[in-house]
Tab-separated table of C-alpha atoms in Angstrom:
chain	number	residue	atom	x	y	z
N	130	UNK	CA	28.922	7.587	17.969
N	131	UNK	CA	27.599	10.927	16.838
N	132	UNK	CA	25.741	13.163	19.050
N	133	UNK	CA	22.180	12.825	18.492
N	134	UNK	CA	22.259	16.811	19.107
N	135	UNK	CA	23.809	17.380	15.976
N	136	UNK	CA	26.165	15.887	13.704
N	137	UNK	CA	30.040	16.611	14.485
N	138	UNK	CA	31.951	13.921	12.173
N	139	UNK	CA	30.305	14.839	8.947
N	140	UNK	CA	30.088	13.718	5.041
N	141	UNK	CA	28.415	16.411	2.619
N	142	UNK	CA	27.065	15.447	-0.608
N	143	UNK	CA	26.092	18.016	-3.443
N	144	UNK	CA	22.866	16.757	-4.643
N	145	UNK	CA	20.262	17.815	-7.323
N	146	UNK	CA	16.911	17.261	-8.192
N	147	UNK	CA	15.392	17.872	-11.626
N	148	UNK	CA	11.384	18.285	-12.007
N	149	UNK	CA	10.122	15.699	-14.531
N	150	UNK	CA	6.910	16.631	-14.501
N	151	UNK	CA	5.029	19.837	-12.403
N	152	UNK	CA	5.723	19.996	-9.377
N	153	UNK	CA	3.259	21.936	-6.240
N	154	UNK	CA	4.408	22.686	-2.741
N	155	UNK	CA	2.579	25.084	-1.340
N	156	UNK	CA	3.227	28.280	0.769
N	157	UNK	CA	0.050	28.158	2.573
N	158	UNK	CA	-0.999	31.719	0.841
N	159	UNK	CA	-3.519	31.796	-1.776
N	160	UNK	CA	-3.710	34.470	-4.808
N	161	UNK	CA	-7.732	35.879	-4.684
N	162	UNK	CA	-8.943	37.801	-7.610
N	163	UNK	CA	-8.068	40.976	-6.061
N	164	UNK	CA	-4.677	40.307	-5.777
N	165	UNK	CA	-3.818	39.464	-9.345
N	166	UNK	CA	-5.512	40.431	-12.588
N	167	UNK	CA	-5.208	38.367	-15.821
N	168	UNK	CA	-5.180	38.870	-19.604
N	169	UNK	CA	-5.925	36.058	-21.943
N	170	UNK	CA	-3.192	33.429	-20.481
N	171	UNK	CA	-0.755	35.993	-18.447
N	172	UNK	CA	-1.783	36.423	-14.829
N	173	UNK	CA	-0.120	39.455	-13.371
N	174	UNK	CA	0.460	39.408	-9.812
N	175	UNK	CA	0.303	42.463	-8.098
N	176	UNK	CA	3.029	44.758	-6.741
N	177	UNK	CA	0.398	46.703	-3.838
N	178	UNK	CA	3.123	49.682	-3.948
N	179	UNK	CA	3.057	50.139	-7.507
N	180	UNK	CA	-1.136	49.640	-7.820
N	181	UNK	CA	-1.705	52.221	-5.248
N	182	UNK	CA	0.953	54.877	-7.109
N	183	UNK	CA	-0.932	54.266	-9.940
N	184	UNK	CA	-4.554	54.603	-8.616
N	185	UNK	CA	-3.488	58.046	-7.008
N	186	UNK	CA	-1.679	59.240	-10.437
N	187	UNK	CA	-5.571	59.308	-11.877
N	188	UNK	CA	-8.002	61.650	-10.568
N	189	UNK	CA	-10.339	59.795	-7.928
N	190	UNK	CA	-9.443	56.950	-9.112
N	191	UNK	CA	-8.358	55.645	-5.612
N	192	UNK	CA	-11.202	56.970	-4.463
N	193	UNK	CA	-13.677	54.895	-6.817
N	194	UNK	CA	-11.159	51.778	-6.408
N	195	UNK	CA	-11.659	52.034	-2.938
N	196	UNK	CA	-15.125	52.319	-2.808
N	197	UNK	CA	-15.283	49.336	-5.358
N	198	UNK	CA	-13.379	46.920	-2.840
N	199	UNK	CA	-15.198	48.385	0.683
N	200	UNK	CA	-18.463	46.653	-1.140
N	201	UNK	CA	-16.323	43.184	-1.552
N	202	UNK	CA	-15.751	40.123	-4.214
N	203	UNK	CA	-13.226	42.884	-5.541
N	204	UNK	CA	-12.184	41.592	-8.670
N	205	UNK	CA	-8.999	43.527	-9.650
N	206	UNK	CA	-9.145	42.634	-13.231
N	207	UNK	CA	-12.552	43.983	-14.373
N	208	UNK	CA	-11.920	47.123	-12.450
N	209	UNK	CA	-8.970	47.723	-14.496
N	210	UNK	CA	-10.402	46.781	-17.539
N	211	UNK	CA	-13.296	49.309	-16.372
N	212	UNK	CA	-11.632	52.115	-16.323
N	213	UNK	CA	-7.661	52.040	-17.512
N	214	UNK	CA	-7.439	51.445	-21.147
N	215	UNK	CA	-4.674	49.149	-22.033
N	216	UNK	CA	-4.687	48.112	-18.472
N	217	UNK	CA	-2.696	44.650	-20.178
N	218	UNK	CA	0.340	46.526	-20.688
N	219	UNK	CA	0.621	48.507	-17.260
N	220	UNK	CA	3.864	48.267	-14.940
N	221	UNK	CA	2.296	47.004	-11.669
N	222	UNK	CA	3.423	43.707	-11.240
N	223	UNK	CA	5.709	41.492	-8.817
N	224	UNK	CA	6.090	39.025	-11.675
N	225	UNK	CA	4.026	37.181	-14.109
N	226	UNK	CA	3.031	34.062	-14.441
N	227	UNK	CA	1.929	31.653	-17.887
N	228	UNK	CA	-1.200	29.873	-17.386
N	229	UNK	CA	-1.767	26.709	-18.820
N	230	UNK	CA	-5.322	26.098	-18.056
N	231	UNK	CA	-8.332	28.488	-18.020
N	232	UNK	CA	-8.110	30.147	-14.998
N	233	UNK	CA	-12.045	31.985	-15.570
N	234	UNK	CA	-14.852	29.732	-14.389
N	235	UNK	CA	-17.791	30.235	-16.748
N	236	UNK	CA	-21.370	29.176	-15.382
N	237	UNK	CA	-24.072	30.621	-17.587
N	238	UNK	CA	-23.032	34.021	-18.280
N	239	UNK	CA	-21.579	34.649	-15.236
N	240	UNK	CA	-17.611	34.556	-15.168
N	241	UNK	CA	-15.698	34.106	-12.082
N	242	UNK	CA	-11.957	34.386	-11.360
N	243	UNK	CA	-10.882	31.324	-9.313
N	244	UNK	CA	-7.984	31.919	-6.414
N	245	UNK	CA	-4.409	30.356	-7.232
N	246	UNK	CA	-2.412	28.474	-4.468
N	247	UNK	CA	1.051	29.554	-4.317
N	248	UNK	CA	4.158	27.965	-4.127
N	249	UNK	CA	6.552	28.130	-1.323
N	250	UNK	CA	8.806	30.981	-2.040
N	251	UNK	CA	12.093	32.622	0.363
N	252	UNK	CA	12.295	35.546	1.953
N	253	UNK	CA	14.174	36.893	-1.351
N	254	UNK	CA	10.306	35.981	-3.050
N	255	UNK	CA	11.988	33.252	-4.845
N	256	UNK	CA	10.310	29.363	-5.422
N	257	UNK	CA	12.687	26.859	-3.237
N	258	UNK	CA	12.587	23.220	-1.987
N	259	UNK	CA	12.306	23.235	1.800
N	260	UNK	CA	14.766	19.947	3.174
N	261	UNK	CA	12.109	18.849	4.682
N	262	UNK	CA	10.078	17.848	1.844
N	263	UNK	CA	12.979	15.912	0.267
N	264	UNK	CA	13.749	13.998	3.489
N	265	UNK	CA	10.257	13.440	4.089
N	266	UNK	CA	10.150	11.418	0.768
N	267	UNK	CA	13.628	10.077	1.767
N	268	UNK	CA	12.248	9.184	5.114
N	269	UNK	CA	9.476	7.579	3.413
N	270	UNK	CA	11.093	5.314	1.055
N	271	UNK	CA	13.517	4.140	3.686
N	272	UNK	CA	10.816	2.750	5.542
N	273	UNK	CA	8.787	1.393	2.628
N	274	UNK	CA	12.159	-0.733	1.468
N	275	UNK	CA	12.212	-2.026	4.910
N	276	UNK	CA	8.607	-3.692	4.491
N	277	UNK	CA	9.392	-4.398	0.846
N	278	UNK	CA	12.564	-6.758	1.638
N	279	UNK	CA	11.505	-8.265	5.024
N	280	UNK	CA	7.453	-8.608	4.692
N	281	UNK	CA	7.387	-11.523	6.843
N	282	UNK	CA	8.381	-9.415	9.886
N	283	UNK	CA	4.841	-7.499	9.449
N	284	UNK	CA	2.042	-10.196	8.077
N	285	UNK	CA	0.786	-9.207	11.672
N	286	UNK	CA	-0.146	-6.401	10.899
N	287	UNK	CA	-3.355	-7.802	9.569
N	288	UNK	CA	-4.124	-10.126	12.424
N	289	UNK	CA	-6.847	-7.939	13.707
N	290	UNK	CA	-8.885	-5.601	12.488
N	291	UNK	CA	-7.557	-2.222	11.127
N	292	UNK	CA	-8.460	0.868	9.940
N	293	UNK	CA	-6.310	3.432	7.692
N	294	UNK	CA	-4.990	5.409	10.986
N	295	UNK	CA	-3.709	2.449	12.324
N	296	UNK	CA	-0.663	2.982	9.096
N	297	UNK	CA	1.333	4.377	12.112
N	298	UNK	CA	1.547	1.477	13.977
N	299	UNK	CA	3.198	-0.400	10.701
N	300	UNK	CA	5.735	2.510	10.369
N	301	UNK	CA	6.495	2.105	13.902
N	302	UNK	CA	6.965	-1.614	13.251
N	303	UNK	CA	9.249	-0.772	10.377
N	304	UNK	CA	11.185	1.832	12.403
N	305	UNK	CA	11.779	-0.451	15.037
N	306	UNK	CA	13.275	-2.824	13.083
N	307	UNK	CA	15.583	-0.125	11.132
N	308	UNK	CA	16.596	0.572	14.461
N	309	UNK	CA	17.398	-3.382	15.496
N	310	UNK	CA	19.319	-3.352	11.834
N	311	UNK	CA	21.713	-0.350	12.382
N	312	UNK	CA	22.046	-1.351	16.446
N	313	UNK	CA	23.524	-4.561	14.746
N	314	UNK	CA	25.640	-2.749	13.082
N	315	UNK	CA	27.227	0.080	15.241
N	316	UNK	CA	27.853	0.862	19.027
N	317	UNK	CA	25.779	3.044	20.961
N	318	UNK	CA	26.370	4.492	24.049
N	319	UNK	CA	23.937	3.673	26.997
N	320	UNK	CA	22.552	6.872	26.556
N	321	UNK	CA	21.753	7.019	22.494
N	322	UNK	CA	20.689	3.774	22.877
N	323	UNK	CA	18.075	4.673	25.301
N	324	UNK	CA	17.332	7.919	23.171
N	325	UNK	CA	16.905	5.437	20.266
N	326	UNK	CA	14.665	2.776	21.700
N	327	UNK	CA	12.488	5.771	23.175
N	328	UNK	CA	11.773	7.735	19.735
N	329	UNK	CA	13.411	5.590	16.505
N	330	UNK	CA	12.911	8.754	14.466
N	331	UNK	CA	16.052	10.259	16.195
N	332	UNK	CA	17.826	7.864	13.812
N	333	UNK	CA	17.013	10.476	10.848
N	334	UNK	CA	18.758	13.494	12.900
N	335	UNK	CA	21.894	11.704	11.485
N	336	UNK	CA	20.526	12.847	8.259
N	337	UNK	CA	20.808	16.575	7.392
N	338	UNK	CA	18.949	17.731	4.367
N	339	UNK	CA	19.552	21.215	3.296
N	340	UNK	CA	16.877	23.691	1.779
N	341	UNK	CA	17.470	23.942	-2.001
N	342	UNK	CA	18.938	27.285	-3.515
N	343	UNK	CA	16.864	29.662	-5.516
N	344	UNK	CA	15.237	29.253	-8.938
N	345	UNK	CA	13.844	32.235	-10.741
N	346	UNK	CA	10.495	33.025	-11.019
N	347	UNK	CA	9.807	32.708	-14.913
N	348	UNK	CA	10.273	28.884	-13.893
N	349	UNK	CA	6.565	29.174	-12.213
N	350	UNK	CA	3.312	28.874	-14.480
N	351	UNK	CA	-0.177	28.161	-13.348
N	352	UNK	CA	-2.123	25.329	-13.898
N	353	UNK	CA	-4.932	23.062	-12.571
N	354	UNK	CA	-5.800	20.241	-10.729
N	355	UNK	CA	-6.919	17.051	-13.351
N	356	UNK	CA	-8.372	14.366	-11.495
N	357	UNK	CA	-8.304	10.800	-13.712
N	358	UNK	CA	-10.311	7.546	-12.710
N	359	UNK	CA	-9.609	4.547	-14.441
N	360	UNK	CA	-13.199	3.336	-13.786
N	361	UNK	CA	-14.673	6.092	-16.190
N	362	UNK	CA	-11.933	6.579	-18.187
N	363	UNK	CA	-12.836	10.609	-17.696
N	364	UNK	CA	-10.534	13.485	-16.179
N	365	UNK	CA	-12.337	15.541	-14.302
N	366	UNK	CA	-11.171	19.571	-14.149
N	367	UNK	CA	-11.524	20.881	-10.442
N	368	UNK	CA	-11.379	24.149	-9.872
N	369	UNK	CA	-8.417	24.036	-7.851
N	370	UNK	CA	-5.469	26.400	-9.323
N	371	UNK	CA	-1.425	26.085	-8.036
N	372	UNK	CA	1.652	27.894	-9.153
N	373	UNK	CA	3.578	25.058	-10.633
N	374	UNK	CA	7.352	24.559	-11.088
N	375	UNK	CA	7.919	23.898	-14.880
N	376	UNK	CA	9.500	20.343	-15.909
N	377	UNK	CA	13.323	20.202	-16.518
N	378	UNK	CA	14.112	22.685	-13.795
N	379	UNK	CA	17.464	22.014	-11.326
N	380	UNK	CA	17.529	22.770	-7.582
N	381	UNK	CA	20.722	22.344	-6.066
N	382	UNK	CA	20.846	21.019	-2.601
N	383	UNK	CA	22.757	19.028	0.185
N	384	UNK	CA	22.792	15.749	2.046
N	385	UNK	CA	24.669	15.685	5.457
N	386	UNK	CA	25.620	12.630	6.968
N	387	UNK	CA	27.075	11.578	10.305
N	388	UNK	CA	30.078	9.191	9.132
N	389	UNK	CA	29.663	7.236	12.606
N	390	UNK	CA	26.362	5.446	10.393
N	391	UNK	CA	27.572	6.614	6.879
N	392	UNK	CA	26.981	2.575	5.732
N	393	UNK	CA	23.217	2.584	6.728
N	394	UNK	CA	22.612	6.038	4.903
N	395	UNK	CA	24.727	4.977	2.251
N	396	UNK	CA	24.275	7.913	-0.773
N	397	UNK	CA	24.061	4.931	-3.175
N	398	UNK	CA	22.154	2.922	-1.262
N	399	UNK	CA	19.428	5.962	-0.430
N	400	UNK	CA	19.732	6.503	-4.040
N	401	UNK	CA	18.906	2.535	-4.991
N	402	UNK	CA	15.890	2.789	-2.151
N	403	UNK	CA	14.288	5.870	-3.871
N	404	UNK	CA	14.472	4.031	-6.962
N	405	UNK	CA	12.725	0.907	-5.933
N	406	UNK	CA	10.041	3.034	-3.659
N	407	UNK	CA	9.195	4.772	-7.192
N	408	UNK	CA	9.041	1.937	-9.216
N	409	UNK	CA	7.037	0.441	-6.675
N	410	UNK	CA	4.270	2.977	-8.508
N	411	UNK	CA	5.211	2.589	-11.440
N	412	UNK	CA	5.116	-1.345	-12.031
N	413	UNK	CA	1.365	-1.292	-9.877
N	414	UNK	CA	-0.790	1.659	-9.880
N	415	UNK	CA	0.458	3.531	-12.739
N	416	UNK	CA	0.512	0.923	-15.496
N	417	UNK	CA	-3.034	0.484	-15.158
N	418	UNK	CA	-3.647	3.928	-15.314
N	419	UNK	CA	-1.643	4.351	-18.023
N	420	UNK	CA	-3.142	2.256	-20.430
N	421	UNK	CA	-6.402	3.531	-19.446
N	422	UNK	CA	-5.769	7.356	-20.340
N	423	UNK	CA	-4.099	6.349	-23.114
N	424	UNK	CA	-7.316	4.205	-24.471
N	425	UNK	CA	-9.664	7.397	-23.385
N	426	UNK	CA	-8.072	9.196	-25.967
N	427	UNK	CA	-6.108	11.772	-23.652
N	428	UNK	CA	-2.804	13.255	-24.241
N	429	UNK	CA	-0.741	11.738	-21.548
N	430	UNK	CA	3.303	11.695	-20.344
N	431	UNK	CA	4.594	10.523	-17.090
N	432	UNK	CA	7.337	13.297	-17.280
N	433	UNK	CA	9.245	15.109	-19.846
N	434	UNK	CA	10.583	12.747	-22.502
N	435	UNK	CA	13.056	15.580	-22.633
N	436	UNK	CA	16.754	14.077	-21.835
N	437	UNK	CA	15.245	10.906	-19.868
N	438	UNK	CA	18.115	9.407	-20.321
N	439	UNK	CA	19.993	12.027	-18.543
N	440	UNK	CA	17.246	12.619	-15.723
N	441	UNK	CA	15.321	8.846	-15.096
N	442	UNK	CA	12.510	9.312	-13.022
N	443	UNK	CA	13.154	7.787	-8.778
N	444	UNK	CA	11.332	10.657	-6.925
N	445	UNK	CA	7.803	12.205	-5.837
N	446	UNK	CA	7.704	15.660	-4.220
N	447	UNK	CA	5.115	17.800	-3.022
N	448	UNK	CA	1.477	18.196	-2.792
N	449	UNK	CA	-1.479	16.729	-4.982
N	450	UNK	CA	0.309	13.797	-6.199
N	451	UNK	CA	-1.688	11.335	-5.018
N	452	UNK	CA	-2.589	9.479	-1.870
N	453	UNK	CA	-0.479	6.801	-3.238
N	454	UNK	CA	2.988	8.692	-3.847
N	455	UNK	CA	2.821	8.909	0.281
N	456	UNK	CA	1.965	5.077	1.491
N	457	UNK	CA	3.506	2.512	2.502
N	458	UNK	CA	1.156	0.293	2.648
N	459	UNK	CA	1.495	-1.240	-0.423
N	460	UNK	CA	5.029	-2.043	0.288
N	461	UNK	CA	3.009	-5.650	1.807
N	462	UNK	CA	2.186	-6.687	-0.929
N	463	UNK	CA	3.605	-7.639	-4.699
N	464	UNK	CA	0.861	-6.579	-7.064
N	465	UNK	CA	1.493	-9.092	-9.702
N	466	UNK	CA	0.329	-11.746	-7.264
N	467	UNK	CA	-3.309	-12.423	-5.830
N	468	UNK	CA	-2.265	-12.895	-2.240
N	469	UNK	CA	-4.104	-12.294	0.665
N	470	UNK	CA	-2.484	-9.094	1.462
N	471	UNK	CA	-3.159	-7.451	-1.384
N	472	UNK	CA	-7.059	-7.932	-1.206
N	473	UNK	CA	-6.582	-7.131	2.882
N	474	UNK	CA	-5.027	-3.561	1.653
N	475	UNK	CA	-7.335	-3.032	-1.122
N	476	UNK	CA	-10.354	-3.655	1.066
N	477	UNK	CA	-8.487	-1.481	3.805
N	478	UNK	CA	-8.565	1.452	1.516
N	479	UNK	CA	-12.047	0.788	0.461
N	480	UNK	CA	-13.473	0.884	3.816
N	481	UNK	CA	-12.287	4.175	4.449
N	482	UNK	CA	-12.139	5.402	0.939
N	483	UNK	CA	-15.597	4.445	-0.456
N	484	UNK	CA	-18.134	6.618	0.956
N	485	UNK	CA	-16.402	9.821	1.290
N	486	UNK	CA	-15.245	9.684	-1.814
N	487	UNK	CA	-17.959	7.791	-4.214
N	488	UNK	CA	-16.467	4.818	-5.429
N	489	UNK	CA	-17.947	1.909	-7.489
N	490	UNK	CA	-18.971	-0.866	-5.190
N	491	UNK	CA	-17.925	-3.317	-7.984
N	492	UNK	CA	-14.215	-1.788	-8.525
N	493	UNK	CA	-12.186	-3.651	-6.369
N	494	UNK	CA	-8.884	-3.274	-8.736
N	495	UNK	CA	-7.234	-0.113	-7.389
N	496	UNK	CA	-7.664	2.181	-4.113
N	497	UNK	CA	-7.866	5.216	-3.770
N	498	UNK	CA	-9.102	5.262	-7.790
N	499	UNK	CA	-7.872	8.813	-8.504
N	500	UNK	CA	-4.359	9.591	-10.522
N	501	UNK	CA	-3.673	13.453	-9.721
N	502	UNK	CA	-2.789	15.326	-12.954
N	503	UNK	CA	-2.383	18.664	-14.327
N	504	UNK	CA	-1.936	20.006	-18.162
N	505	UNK	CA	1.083	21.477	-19.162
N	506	UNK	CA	2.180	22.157	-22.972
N	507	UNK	CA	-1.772	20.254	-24.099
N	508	UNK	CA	-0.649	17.005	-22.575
N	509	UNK	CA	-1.849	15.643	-18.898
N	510	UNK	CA	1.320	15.320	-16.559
N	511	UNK	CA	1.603	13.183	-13.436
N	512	UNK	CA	2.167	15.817	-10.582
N	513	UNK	CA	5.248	15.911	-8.579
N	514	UNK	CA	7.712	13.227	-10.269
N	515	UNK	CA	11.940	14.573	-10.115
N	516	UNK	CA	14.945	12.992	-10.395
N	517	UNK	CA	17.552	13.135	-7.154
N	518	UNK	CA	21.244	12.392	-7.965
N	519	UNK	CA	24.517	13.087	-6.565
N	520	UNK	CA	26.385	15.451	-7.863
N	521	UNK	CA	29.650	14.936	-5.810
């Protein structure tokens, strides 16, 4: 068996994924009004070398800028506009960025940049995918097809009374029984077995992802967060603002796999799982959604009809997709049917959901009740949706 320490006797896939529709995951940094300034739809992020060679070019103008910002809420672009003509056309940028929704908040007459979330960029300043987001959706489907194909093994989870934390103690469940399915399978030593039945999430060390390489920065834009609830038929802008990654854009990436347990992380098999996890959405949740946008009168697209053929639709990535996109609960339960499990999770949800977030005592259809959008091109995209394939 391969060393749980790291993998020795090795298979390496070249794998892509395609964005289908925007996709968000963040850096943890957030753009405030002082550190970018924006003309109609470009937002200019700032180079601090280059603004601070320019403020000391201009006679006490460094000196007045920073007076401006010692008294706070510095907002970068109306000082600029203040007091460098053409400021639109000046060379003080990192890079620029399109944005697709109104970034200005307007209240009366007052007119307030809003801050812009960033996206997770390497040390060369350039957007990635970390590994860890990709196996963290591989992870997830994995575990979701286990409940899927053997729901009998878990109608206990219901048996007493739970609460939306308790999810961990069904992906244990599920984990453990992975781990029953691939002990079947292959010989451990004492010691990995041990390892094993301690912590079943050492089964995924066999599993390498690698980060993804480099896209440019022109593939970034900015847009907002669309919130759409089938109850009344309404998206809702929030002013929450992320540097997206465009649809139709390739990272290139890797899967490592020890060959010891190369049939239970089968490429084509991981590939058939993700599949059936997204559809899992798609058939449920989404349809309903779906028809509702469409009948509000919204322009709406899943992903990019653009080469669909090419690129069909099996993965979710990032942040602000949706509680959904990240639960397994719903793997209990077929949603064409009115079984018992499917009211038990949709009144699950509801208890926890409800209050905190406003719902409609009389919608019982769909928990949580929010689809997570954003606009790109004047239509309302689904957040986060790729397309993972192996290359060779």
């Amino acid at each position: 068996m391969g060393q749980i320490e790291g993998i020795k006797n090795y298979k390496v896939y070249k794998m892509s994924l395609t964005t289908l529709s925007p996709i968000f995951i963040g850096s943890g940094e957030i753009l405030n009004k002082s550190a970018y300034f924006c003309y109609n739809d470009e937002v200019n992020v700032i180079d601090e070398k280059k603004l601070v060679k320019l403020l000391r070019s201009r006679r006490g103008l460094f000196e007045e800028f920073m007076s401006y910002a010692s008294a706070g809420n510095l907002n970068l672009t109306k000082f600029l506009e203040n007091n460098i003509p053409n400021f639109k056309n000046l060379d003080i940028s990192k890079y620029k960025l399109i944005s697709h929704s109104n970034i200005i908040t307007t209240k009366g007459k007052i007119k307030t940049l809003n801050d812009i979330n960033t996206f997770i960029k390497s040390s060369n300043g350039k957007p990635y995918i970390p590994g860890s987001s990709i196996k963290g959706f591989i992870r997830t489907a994995l575990i979701a097809s286990e409940i899927r194909r053997n729901k009998d093994r878990y109608t206990g989870f219901f048996n007493s009374k739970r609460k939306v934390k308790d999810l961990d103690v069904l992906e244990d469940m599920a984990l453990s029984n992975i781990f029953k399915e691939v002990l079947d399978k292959y010989k451990f030593s004492e010691k990995d077995y041990n390892d094993f039945k301690d912590n079943p999430n050492i089964l995924f060390k066999f599993l390498i992802v690698s980060d993804s390489d480099e896209v440019s920065l022109d593939e970034l834009f900015v847009g907002k967060q669309h919130d759409f609830t089938d109850k009344a038929k309404t998206v809702n802008e929030l002013p929450i603002f992320m540097e997206f990654i465009r649809p139709l854009t390739t990272f290139n990436f890797t899967i490592t796999i020890d060959k010891s347990i190369v049939d239970y992380f089968d490429i084509s098999l991981i590939s058939k799982r993700l599949t059936a996890y997204f559809n899992q959405y798609i058939n449920s949740i989404q349809d309903m959604y779906m028809s509702c946008i469409k009948d509000s009168g919204n322009k709406y697209t899943l992903t990019s009809s653009e080469e669909k053929d090419k690129f069909p639709p099996n993965s979710f990535l990032g942040g602000h997709d949706g509680y959904f996109t990240k639960n397994i609960l719903y793997s209990l339960c077929k949603f064409e049917d009115d079984g018992i499990e499917k009211e038990k999770i949709i009144n699950l949800l509801k208890a926890h959901f409800f209050y905190r977030h406003n719902h409609y005592k009389h919608d019982k259809i769909i928990s949580p009740r929010t689809m997570k959008l954003t606009m790109y091109n004047d239509k309302y995209y689904n957040i986060g949706v790729c397309n993972i394939k192996v290359e060779e």
